[in-house]
């Protein structure tokens, strides 16, 4: 598990550094440029994140076939995911390029920021097909129990993005367009590196690289439930942010910092989930249902104890890292209280991430799709109650987000406790 999870963690951490690098470099050009990047970056990130099912569904399918001993079929299944990623990427590229003015206007960008946002969005959209291919190819490698290659590609991609941004923005004076071009080139280089690795493996196994329409449809069908799951999670994130915004500037500033800390910790949890996807998928593909359940129990313990460790660090280290985020005394005070809720929820989060990964690895996406609307409804009901009673940000975290995590762990735990998800064989039939 550690062999899979540790490289996955560092690869996951490297990915958001793309946005941080762009922000740091563009920020020196001026506030309008940075605001434009904020709008365009949010849109591009959302489009890519909604397609994360390309990685998850592919990991589960490939791992299951690997466990069944059919490496050629595993890679062939993965290539169907890559072709689906390419098709979706071209579609979303068109949305970004042609719809840039309307998208930027919908975000409410100011007159000074809008031109920069449109420029970045149009150019940045050229990297969407590459990033979706990266997701699908990453799923292939994770399914094949390889998380080291994605780590190497992510680190090299981050380095290339940094160098190209500096050269294009400051050396060639291309402004925000230079930042967009630097990122697009780095993203396409990453996609090329992944494809070269996957194609090399396919040729060794004699697997076909040509598009297969039934296979592409099967990949889309497997990914659809995970898409519903992701949309529900994004809706919860947006609802919490909107609620914090209406609580005032101090609350939204505090919420953004607290959520970024939560998100960073989630990367480590997601690494455990990725390991769970690969391990459980392979065990079920090999017909080892008992092994899948045993691995689930062991990973669940790891997830909870990782959460406990994070909780201790978050609380104990508050005096050290809170001043790094803000000098506002009101924000610091509110953040100190909010982070207690963030910390207490970490063991619960550890269990949720692992169980989520287990069921994704088992190909049980339909259950996740059916239960996430229940989670969303429960979260919104509690959030509405908090707002109606005049609760503040700390109440939002304790009650609304706490309820969100509690409902998830109950629904996931009930499913994992039963046997319905333990479907063995090279391909899940039910």
Tab-separated table of C-alpha atoms in Angstrom:
chain	number	residue	atom	x	y	z
A	1	UNK	CA	0.000	0.000	0.000
A	2	UNK	CA	2.802	2.399	0.864
A	3	UNK	CA	4.580	1.590	-2.397
A	4	UNK	CA	1.500	2.799	-4.257
A	5	UNK	CA	0.373	5.591	-1.921
A	6	UNK	CA	3.602	7.527	-1.314
A	7	UNK	CA	4.449	8.249	-4.985
A	8	UNK	CA	0.762	8.973	-5.622
A	9	UNK	CA	0.769	11.554	-2.821
A	10	UNK	CA	3.720	13.499	-4.215
A	11	UNK	CA	2.266	13.358	-7.733
A	12	UNK	CA	-1.027	14.744	-6.419
A	13	UNK	CA	0.772	17.564	-4.587
A	14	UNK	CA	2.747	18.469	-7.717
A	15	UNK	CA	-0.389	19.006	-9.815
A	16	UNK	CA	-1.810	22.077	-7.973
A	17	UNK	CA	1.623	23.684	-8.117
A	18	UNK	CA	0.848	24.498	-11.772
A	19	UNK	CA	-1.786	26.964	-10.594
A	20	UNK	CA	0.440	28.373	-7.860
A	21	UNK	CA	3.288	28.988	-10.313
A	22	UNK	CA	0.992	30.723	-12.776
A	23	UNK	CA	-0.461	32.862	-9.981
A	24	UNK	CA	2.927	33.881	-8.624
A	25	UNK	CA	4.270	34.861	-12.060
A	26	UNK	CA	1.130	36.550	-13.392
A	27	UNK	CA	0.603	38.359	-10.096
A	28	UNK	CA	3.665	40.480	-10.800
A	29	UNK	CA	2.078	41.736	-14.027
A	30	UNK	CA	-0.716	43.483	-12.135
A	31	UNK	CA	-4.016	42.988	-10.350
A	32	UNK	CA	-6.197	42.864	-13.527
A	33	UNK	CA	-4.025	40.097	-14.961
A	34	UNK	CA	-4.152	38.130	-11.710
A	35	UNK	CA	-7.922	38.561	-11.503
A	36	UNK	CA	-8.239	37.372	-15.109
A	37	UNK	CA	-6.141	34.314	-14.288
A	38	UNK	CA	-8.388	33.637	-11.301
A	39	UNK	CA	-11.506	33.532	-13.469
A	40	UNK	CA	-9.984	31.521	-16.327
A	41	UNK	CA	-8.109	29.197	-13.975
A	42	UNK	CA	-11.277	28.415	-12.016
A	43	UNK	CA	-13.103	27.480	-15.213
A	44	UNK	CA	-10.289	25.326	-16.595
A	45	UNK	CA	-9.792	23.568	-13.263
A	46	UNK	CA	-13.506	22.824	-12.994
A	47	UNK	CA	-13.682	21.350	-16.502
A	48	UNK	CA	-10.731	19.058	-15.840
A	49	UNK	CA	-11.800	18.061	-12.325
A	50	UNK	CA	-15.267	17.065	-13.522
A	51	UNK	CA	-13.542	14.512	-15.757
A	52	UNK	CA	-11.502	12.900	-12.969
A	53	UNK	CA	-13.661	9.806	-13.548
A	54	UNK	CA	-11.349	9.128	-16.493
A	55	UNK	CA	-8.605	8.276	-14.005
A	56	UNK	CA	-10.754	6.509	-11.418
A	57	UNK	CA	-12.805	4.313	-13.752
A	58	UNK	CA	-9.726	3.373	-15.782
A	59	UNK	CA	-7.738	2.466	-12.647
A	60	UNK	CA	-10.473	0.117	-11.460
A	61	UNK	CA	-10.994	-1.563	-14.845
A	62	UNK	CA	-7.285	-2.031	-15.563
A	63	UNK	CA	-6.489	-3.306	-12.053
A	64	UNK	CA	-9.316	-5.865	-12.263
A	65	UNK	CA	-8.074	-7.245	-15.590
A	66	UNK	CA	-4.497	-7.267	-14.293
A	67	UNK	CA	-5.657	-9.347	-11.342
A	68	UNK	CA	-7.345	-11.727	-13.777
A	69	UNK	CA	-3.974	-12.180	-15.466
A	70	UNK	CA	-4.947	-10.544	-18.783
A	71	UNK	CA	-2.451	-7.684	-19.144
A	72	UNK	CA	-3.186	-7.248	-22.853
A	73	UNK	CA	-6.909	-6.732	-22.187
A	74	UNK	CA	-6.037	-4.410	-19.302
A	75	UNK	CA	-4.031	-2.105	-21.541
A	76	UNK	CA	-6.650	-2.367	-24.295
A	77	UNK	CA	-9.311	-1.302	-21.779
A	78	UNK	CA	-7.096	1.584	-20.713
A	79	UNK	CA	-6.653	2.740	-24.306
A	80	UNK	CA	-10.424	2.969	-24.667
A	81	UNK	CA	-10.311	5.409	-21.760
A	82	UNK	CA	-7.592	7.414	-23.486
A	83	UNK	CA	-9.660	7.677	-26.671
A	84	UNK	CA	-12.673	8.775	-24.619
A	85	UNK	CA	-10.473	11.399	-22.965
A	86	UNK	CA	-9.339	12.686	-26.364
A	87	UNK	CA	-12.925	12.991	-27.617
A	88	UNK	CA	-14.101	14.800	-24.492
A	89	UNK	CA	-11.010	16.995	-24.602
A	90	UNK	CA	-11.741	18.205	-28.130
A	91	UNK	CA	-15.342	18.946	-27.150
A	92	UNK	CA	-14.325	20.945	-24.066
A	93	UNK	CA	-11.596	22.709	-26.039
A	94	UNK	CA	-14.303	24.037	-28.347
A	95	UNK	CA	-16.359	25.182	-25.362
A	96	UNK	CA	-13.396	27.056	-23.908
A	97	UNK	CA	-12.222	28.704	-27.117
A	98	UNK	CA	-15.581	29.627	-28.630
A	99	UNK	CA	-17.409	30.351	-25.382
A	100	UNK	CA	-14.689	32.385	-23.657
A	101	UNK	CA	-16.538	35.771	-23.780
A	102	UNK	CA	-19.776	34.328	-22.380
A	103	UNK	CA	-18.001	32.220	-19.742
A	104	UNK	CA	-15.987	35.190	-18.478
A	105	UNK	CA	-19.108	37.360	-18.411
A	106	UNK	CA	-20.957	34.694	-16.400
A	107	UNK	CA	-18.218	34.825	-13.774
A	108	UNK	CA	-18.786	38.568	-13.452
A	109	UNK	CA	-15.222	39.606	-14.273
A	110	UNK	CA	-14.552	43.342	-14.222
A	111	UNK	CA	-13.976	45.326	-17.424
A	112	UNK	CA	-10.238	45.451	-16.702
A	113	UNK	CA	-9.890	41.745	-15.884
A	114	UNK	CA	-12.195	40.335	-18.588
A	115	UNK	CA	-9.786	40.706	-21.553
A	116	UNK	CA	-7.017	38.931	-19.649
A	117	UNK	CA	-9.409	36.171	-18.574
A	118	UNK	CA	-10.542	35.625	-22.159
A	119	UNK	CA	-6.974	35.491	-23.401
A	120	UNK	CA	-5.908	32.938	-20.815
A	121	UNK	CA	-9.058	30.842	-21.240
A	122	UNK	CA	-8.768	30.658	-25.033
A	123	UNK	CA	-5.105	29.653	-24.957
A	124	UNK	CA	-5.389	27.499	-21.839
A	125	UNK	CA	-8.222	25.499	-23.411
A	126	UNK	CA	-5.671	24.081	-25.848
A	127	UNK	CA	-4.281	22.100	-22.912
A	128	UNK	CA	-7.602	20.475	-21.950
A	129	UNK	CA	-7.300	17.438	-24.286
A	130	UNK	CA	-3.785	16.843	-22.968
A	131	UNK	CA	-4.879	17.018	-19.334
A	132	UNK	CA	-7.767	14.611	-19.905
A	133	UNK	CA	-5.398	12.202	-21.658
A	134	UNK	CA	-3.093	12.537	-18.652
A	135	UNK	CA	-5.991	11.550	-16.373
A	136	UNK	CA	-6.831	8.449	-18.413
A	137	UNK	CA	-3.193	7.401	-18.879
A	138	UNK	CA	-2.563	7.913	-15.171
A	139	UNK	CA	-5.460	5.537	-14.538
A	140	UNK	CA	-3.800	2.916	-16.750
A	141	UNK	CA	-0.515	3.110	-14.873
A	142	UNK	CA	-2.179	3.120	-11.457
A	143	UNK	CA	-4.222	0.085	-12.484
A	144	UNK	CA	-0.973	-1.613	-13.483
A	145	UNK	CA	0.289	-0.825	-9.941
A	146	UNK	CA	2.698	1.859	-11.184
A	147	UNK	CA	2.485	5.175	-9.308
A	148	UNK	CA	6.148	6.099	-9.744
A	149	UNK	CA	5.893	7.047	-13.427
A	150	UNK	CA	3.069	9.565	-12.763
A	151	UNK	CA	5.244	11.092	-10.030
A	152	UNK	CA	8.206	11.532	-12.389
A	153	UNK	CA	6.030	13.017	-15.139
A	154	UNK	CA	4.292	15.394	-12.687
A	155	UNK	CA	7.592	16.684	-11.300
A	156	UNK	CA	9.121	17.178	-14.744
A	157	UNK	CA	5.925	18.829	-15.974
A	158	UNK	CA	5.953	21.235	-13.043
A	159	UNK	CA	9.605	22.125	-13.743
A	160	UNK	CA	8.901	22.719	-17.440
A	161	UNK	CA	5.889	24.870	-16.597
A	162	UNK	CA	7.981	27.030	-14.269
A	163	UNK	CA	10.785	27.582	-16.787
A	164	UNK	CA	8.477	28.244	-19.738
A	165	UNK	CA	6.354	30.700	-17.766
A	166	UNK	CA	9.388	32.704	-16.715
A	167	UNK	CA	10.816	32.760	-20.238
A	168	UNK	CA	7.553	33.647	-22.003
A	169	UNK	CA	6.262	36.185	-19.476
A	170	UNK	CA	9.468	37.952	-18.455
A	171	UNK	CA	11.930	37.037	-21.198
A	172	UNK	CA	9.682	37.461	-24.252
A	173	UNK	CA	7.218	39.861	-22.545
A	174	UNK	CA	4.150	37.973	-23.734
A	175	UNK	CA	2.184	38.887	-20.613
A	176	UNK	CA	-0.615	36.623	-19.433
A	177	UNK	CA	-0.661	34.914	-22.843
A	178	UNK	CA	2.908	33.767	-22.159
A	179	UNK	CA	1.810	32.119	-18.925
A	180	UNK	CA	-1.007	30.327	-20.734
A	181	UNK	CA	1.281	29.124	-23.530
A	182	UNK	CA	3.895	27.899	-21.046
A	183	UNK	CA	1.313	25.843	-19.186
A	184	UNK	CA	-0.228	24.439	-22.386
A	185	UNK	CA	3.158	23.319	-23.704
A	186	UNK	CA	4.012	21.654	-20.385
A	187	UNK	CA	0.625	19.903	-20.292
A	188	UNK	CA	0.992	18.575	-23.834
A	189	UNK	CA	4.511	17.382	-23.066
A	190	UNK	CA	3.145	15.468	-20.077
A	191	UNK	CA	0.471	13.870	-22.247
A	192	UNK	CA	3.116	12.863	-24.803
A	193	UNK	CA	5.267	11.278	-22.068
A	194	UNK	CA	2.296	9.289	-20.756
A	195	UNK	CA	1.265	8.158	-24.220
A	196	UNK	CA	4.819	7.076	-25.041
A	197	UNK	CA	4.879	4.948	-21.881
A	198	UNK	CA	1.454	3.412	-22.499
A	199	UNK	CA	2.096	2.764	-26.201
A	200	UNK	CA	5.394	1.072	-25.373
A	201	UNK	CA	3.610	-1.224	-22.926
A	202	UNK	CA	0.821	-1.924	-25.422
A	203	UNK	CA	3.268	-2.971	-28.105
A	204	UNK	CA	5.070	-5.290	-25.685
A	205	UNK	CA	1.763	-7.004	-24.914
A	206	UNK	CA	0.477	-6.936	-28.495
A	207	UNK	CA	-2.522	-4.792	-27.525
A	208	UNK	CA	-4.308	-2.802	-30.220
A	209	UNK	CA	-4.024	0.989	-30.126
A	210	UNK	CA	-6.889	1.713	-32.510
A	211	UNK	CA	-10.140	3.230	-31.197
A	212	UNK	CA	-12.853	0.700	-30.427
A	213	UNK	CA	-16.344	2.231	-30.289
A	214	UNK	CA	-17.897	-0.453	-28.024
A	215	UNK	CA	-14.921	-0.113	-25.696
A	216	UNK	CA	-15.190	3.684	-25.656
A	217	UNK	CA	-18.912	3.424	-24.894
A	218	UNK	CA	-18.140	0.989	-22.078
A	219	UNK	CA	-15.595	3.423	-20.625
A	220	UNK	CA	-18.135	6.239	-20.786
A	221	UNK	CA	-20.758	4.038	-19.144
A	222	UNK	CA	-18.380	3.089	-16.322
A	223	UNK	CA	-17.399	6.726	-15.801
A	224	UNK	CA	-20.922	8.192	-15.804
A	225	UNK	CA	-21.732	7.257	-12.174
A	226	UNK	CA	-18.413	8.692	-11.004
A	227	UNK	CA	-19.227	11.897	-12.898
A	228	UNK	CA	-22.468	12.182	-10.896
A	229	UNK	CA	-20.468	11.652	-7.708
A	230	UNK	CA	-17.979	14.369	-8.647
A	231	UNK	CA	-20.698	16.875	-9.574
A	232	UNK	CA	-22.347	16.347	-6.182
A	233	UNK	CA	-19.043	16.922	-4.384
A	234	UNK	CA	-18.400	20.116	-6.363
A	235	UNK	CA	-21.914	21.335	-5.548
A	236	UNK	CA	-21.216	20.897	-1.831
A	237	UNK	CA	-17.956	22.842	-2.164
A	238	UNK	CA	-19.698	25.683	-3.996
A	239	UNK	CA	-22.604	25.798	-1.504
A	240	UNK	CA	-20.222	26.030	1.458
A	241	UNK	CA	-18.241	28.820	-0.234
A	242	UNK	CA	-21.391	30.791	-1.094
A	243	UNK	CA	-22.622	30.448	2.500
A	244	UNK	CA	-19.290	31.667	3.891
A	245	UNK	CA	-19.337	34.589	1.448
A	246	UNK	CA	-22.675	35.789	2.856
A	247	UNK	CA	-21.221	35.695	6.372
A	248	UNK	CA	-18.857	38.573	5.579
A	249	UNK	CA	-15.305	39.224	4.429
A	250	UNK	CA	-13.715	37.832	7.596
A	251	UNK	CA	-15.635	34.568	7.291
A	252	UNK	CA	-14.955	34.008	3.599
A	253	UNK	CA	-11.256	34.823	4.047
A	254	UNK	CA	-11.080	32.355	6.928
A	255	UNK	CA	-13.047	29.723	5.023
A	256	UNK	CA	-10.718	29.923	2.028
A	257	UNK	CA	-7.659	29.314	4.205
A	258	UNK	CA	-9.360	26.518	6.157
A	259	UNK	CA	-10.545	24.875	2.931
A	260	UNK	CA	-7.078	25.047	1.375
A	261	UNK	CA	-5.630	23.327	4.449
A	262	UNK	CA	-8.412	20.716	4.261
A	263	UNK	CA	-7.695	20.220	0.542
A	264	UNK	CA	-3.958	19.779	1.105
A	265	UNK	CA	-4.615	17.125	3.745
A	266	UNK	CA	-7.077	15.496	1.338
A	267	UNK	CA	-4.215	14.913	-1.114
A	268	UNK	CA	-2.617	12.500	1.341
A	269	UNK	CA	-5.974	10.816	1.915
A	270	UNK	CA	-6.518	10.611	-1.834
A	271	UNK	CA	-3.186	8.815	-2.148
A	272	UNK	CA	-4.572	6.128	0.172
A	273	UNK	CA	-7.749	6.031	-1.925
A	274	UNK	CA	-5.694	5.518	-5.088
A	275	UNK	CA	-3.839	2.640	-3.429
A	276	UNK	CA	-7.205	1.197	-2.406
A	277	UNK	CA	-8.510	1.414	-5.982
A	278	UNK	CA	-5.510	-0.449	-7.380
A	279	UNK	CA	-5.256	-3.094	-4.646
A	280	UNK	CA	-8.964	-3.924	-4.408
A	281	UNK	CA	-9.438	-3.944	-8.180
A	282	UNK	CA	-6.551	-6.356	-8.640
A	283	UNK	CA	-7.726	-8.639	-5.814
A	284	UNK	CA	-11.274	-8.870	-7.171
A	285	UNK	CA	-9.968	-9.455	-10.689
A	286	UNK	CA	-7.977	-12.386	-9.323
A	287	UNK	CA	-11.137	-13.783	-7.705
A	288	UNK	CA	-9.819	-13.077	-4.205
A	289	UNK	CA	-12.835	-11.542	-2.458
A	290	UNK	CA	-11.449	-12.438	0.977
A	291	UNK	CA	-8.187	-10.703	0.115
A	292	UNK	CA	-10.082	-7.592	-1.010
A	293	UNK	CA	-11.956	-7.455	2.290
A	294	UNK	CA	-8.802	-8.010	4.317
A	295	UNK	CA	-7.009	-5.251	2.398
A	296	UNK	CA	-9.993	-2.966	2.976
A	297	UNK	CA	-9.840	-3.472	6.731
A	298	UNK	CA	-6.105	-2.833	6.804
A	299	UNK	CA	-6.341	0.297	4.650
A	300	UNK	CA	-9.256	1.577	6.711
A	301	UNK	CA	-7.083	1.394	9.841
A	302	UNK	CA	-4.324	3.244	8.001
A	303	UNK	CA	-6.774	5.914	6.885
A	304	UNK	CA	-8.181	6.539	10.360
A	305	UNK	CA	-4.775	6.682	12.031
A	306	UNK	CA	-3.481	9.001	9.307
A	307	UNK	CA	-6.440	11.234	10.108
A	308	UNK	CA	-5.577	11.141	13.807
A	309	UNK	CA	-1.996	12.165	13.018
A	310	UNK	CA	-3.192	15.035	10.826
A	311	UNK	CA	-5.585	16.170	13.549
A	312	UNK	CA	-2.796	16.428	16.107
A	313	UNK	CA	-0.546	18.336	13.697
A	314	UNK	CA	-3.287	20.748	12.604
A	315	UNK	CA	-4.131	21.699	16.200
A	316	UNK	CA	-0.622	21.711	17.676
A	317	UNK	CA	0.997	23.670	14.837
A	318	UNK	CA	-1.627	26.438	14.586
A	319	UNK	CA	0.617	29.124	16.144
A	320	UNK	CA	3.269	28.351	13.533
A	321	UNK	CA	1.294	28.386	10.294
A	322	UNK	CA	-1.710	30.669	10.904
A	323	UNK	CA	0.474	33.852	10.776
A	324	UNK	CA	1.749	32.719	7.358
A	325	UNK	CA	-1.723	33.088	5.856
A	326	UNK	CA	-2.885	36.420	7.250
A	327	UNK	CA	-1.966	39.386	9.446
A	328	UNK	CA	-5.627	40.214	10.155
A	329	UNK	CA	-6.261	39.560	13.855
A	330	UNK	CA	-9.975	38.837	13.296
A	331	UNK	CA	-9.211	36.244	10.626
A	332	UNK	CA	-6.504	34.688	12.788
A	333	UNK	CA	-8.879	34.342	15.727
A	334	UNK	CA	-11.686	32.827	13.644
A	335	UNK	CA	-9.260	30.540	11.831
A	336	UNK	CA	-7.890	29.171	15.098
A	337	UNK	CA	-11.393	28.066	16.096
A	338	UNK	CA	-12.364	26.774	12.647
A	339	UNK	CA	-9.238	24.625	12.429
A	340	UNK	CA	-10.308	22.679	15.505
A	341	UNK	CA	-13.301	21.452	13.513
A	342	UNK	CA	-11.033	20.734	10.523
A	343	UNK	CA	-8.758	18.676	12.779
A	344	UNK	CA	-11.513	16.712	14.542
A	345	UNK	CA	-12.996	15.697	11.178
A	346	UNK	CA	-9.706	14.262	9.861
A	347	UNK	CA	-10.081	10.676	11.214
A	348	UNK	CA	-13.564	10.618	9.698
A	349	UNK	CA	-12.116	11.921	6.431
A	350	UNK	CA	-9.505	9.170	6.465
A	351	UNK	CA	-12.204	6.519	6.644
A	352	UNK	CA	-14.285	8.221	3.937
A	353	UNK	CA	-11.415	8.508	1.456
A	354	UNK	CA	-10.328	4.895	1.895
A	355	UNK	CA	-13.860	3.481	1.624
A	356	UNK	CA	-14.537	5.673	-1.403
A	357	UNK	CA	-11.386	4.311	-3.044
A	358	UNK	CA	-12.334	0.733	-2.175
A	359	UNK	CA	-15.742	0.983	-3.837
A	360	UNK	CA	-14.312	2.786	-6.870
A	361	UNK	CA	-11.692	0.044	-7.180
A	362	UNK	CA	-14.463	-2.540	-6.991
A	363	UNK	CA	-16.285	-0.804	-9.856
A	364	UNK	CA	-19.212	0.027	-7.572
A	365	UNK	CA	-19.756	3.473	-9.092
A	366	UNK	CA	-23.522	3.041	-9.379
A	367	UNK	CA	-23.876	2.883	-5.588
A	368	UNK	CA	-21.742	6.018	-5.219
A	369	UNK	CA	-23.873	7.834	-7.793
A	370	UNK	CA	-27.119	6.845	-6.066
A	371	UNK	CA	-25.971	7.852	-2.580
A	372	UNK	CA	-24.212	11.165	-3.311
A	373	UNK	CA	-27.483	13.051	-3.929
A	374	UNK	CA	-28.548	11.857	-0.462
A	375	UNK	CA	-25.323	13.281	0.960
A	376	UNK	CA	-25.886	16.543	-0.911
A	377	UNK	CA	-29.472	16.829	0.351
A	378	UNK	CA	-28.406	16.168	3.943
A	379	UNK	CA	-25.621	18.741	3.726
A	380	UNK	CA	-27.914	21.397	2.252
A	381	UNK	CA	-30.581	20.765	4.927
A	382	UNK	CA	-28.100	21.237	7.763
A	383	UNK	CA	-26.449	24.201	6.026
A	384	UNK	CA	-29.844	25.865	5.639
A	385	UNK	CA	-30.553	25.308	9.323
A	386	UNK	CA	-27.200	26.823	10.317
A	387	UNK	CA	-27.882	29.914	8.220
A	388	UNK	CA	-31.482	30.227	9.437
A	389	UNK	CA	-30.334	30.154	13.053
A	390	UNK	CA	-27.673	32.781	12.376
A	391	UNK	CA	-24.738	30.396	12.806
A	392	UNK	CA	-21.280	31.513	11.778
A	393	UNK	CA	-18.375	29.870	10.017
A	394	UNK	CA	-17.439	27.592	12.897
A	395	UNK	CA	-21.005	26.286	13.008
A	396	UNK	CA	-20.848	25.736	9.236
A	397	UNK	CA	-17.774	23.543	9.660
A	398	UNK	CA	-18.940	21.663	12.740
A	399	UNK	CA	-22.503	20.979	11.651
A	400	UNK	CA	-22.794	21.237	7.851
A	401	UNK	CA	-19.421	19.851	6.773
A	402	UNK	CA	-19.375	17.489	9.745
A	403	UNK	CA	-22.779	16.113	8.700
A	404	UNK	CA	-21.562	15.820	5.108
A	405	UNK	CA	-18.655	13.612	6.215
A	406	UNK	CA	-20.735	11.630	8.714
A	407	UNK	CA	-23.410	10.721	6.149
A	408	UNK	CA	-20.718	9.684	3.686
A	409	UNK	CA	-18.905	7.416	6.142
A	410	UNK	CA	-22.186	5.757	7.204
A	411	UNK	CA	-23.327	5.080	3.629
A	412	UNK	CA	-19.884	3.920	2.499
A	413	UNK	CA	-19.388	1.828	5.624
A	414	UNK	CA	-22.732	0.059	5.241
A	415	UNK	CA	-21.870	-0.840	1.667
A	416	UNK	CA	-18.377	-2.033	2.520
A	417	UNK	CA	-19.730	-4.128	5.426
A	418	UNK	CA	-21.970	-6.072	3.038
A	419	UNK	CA	-21.038	-8.352	0.136
A	420	UNK	CA	-22.753	-6.687	-2.841
A	421	UNK	CA	-19.576	-4.860	-3.913
A	422	UNK	CA	-17.433	-8.026	-3.853
A	423	UNK	CA	-17.957	-8.924	-7.518
A	424	UNK	CA	-15.024	-10.984	-8.772
A	425	UNK	CA	-13.682	-11.623	-12.276
A	426	UNK	CA	-11.837	-9.771	-14.975
A	427	UNK	CA	-14.867	-7.630	-15.817
A	428	UNK	CA	-17.574	-6.507	-13.434
A	429	UNK	CA	-20.925	-7.778	-14.666
A	430	UNK	CA	-23.205	-6.327	-11.992
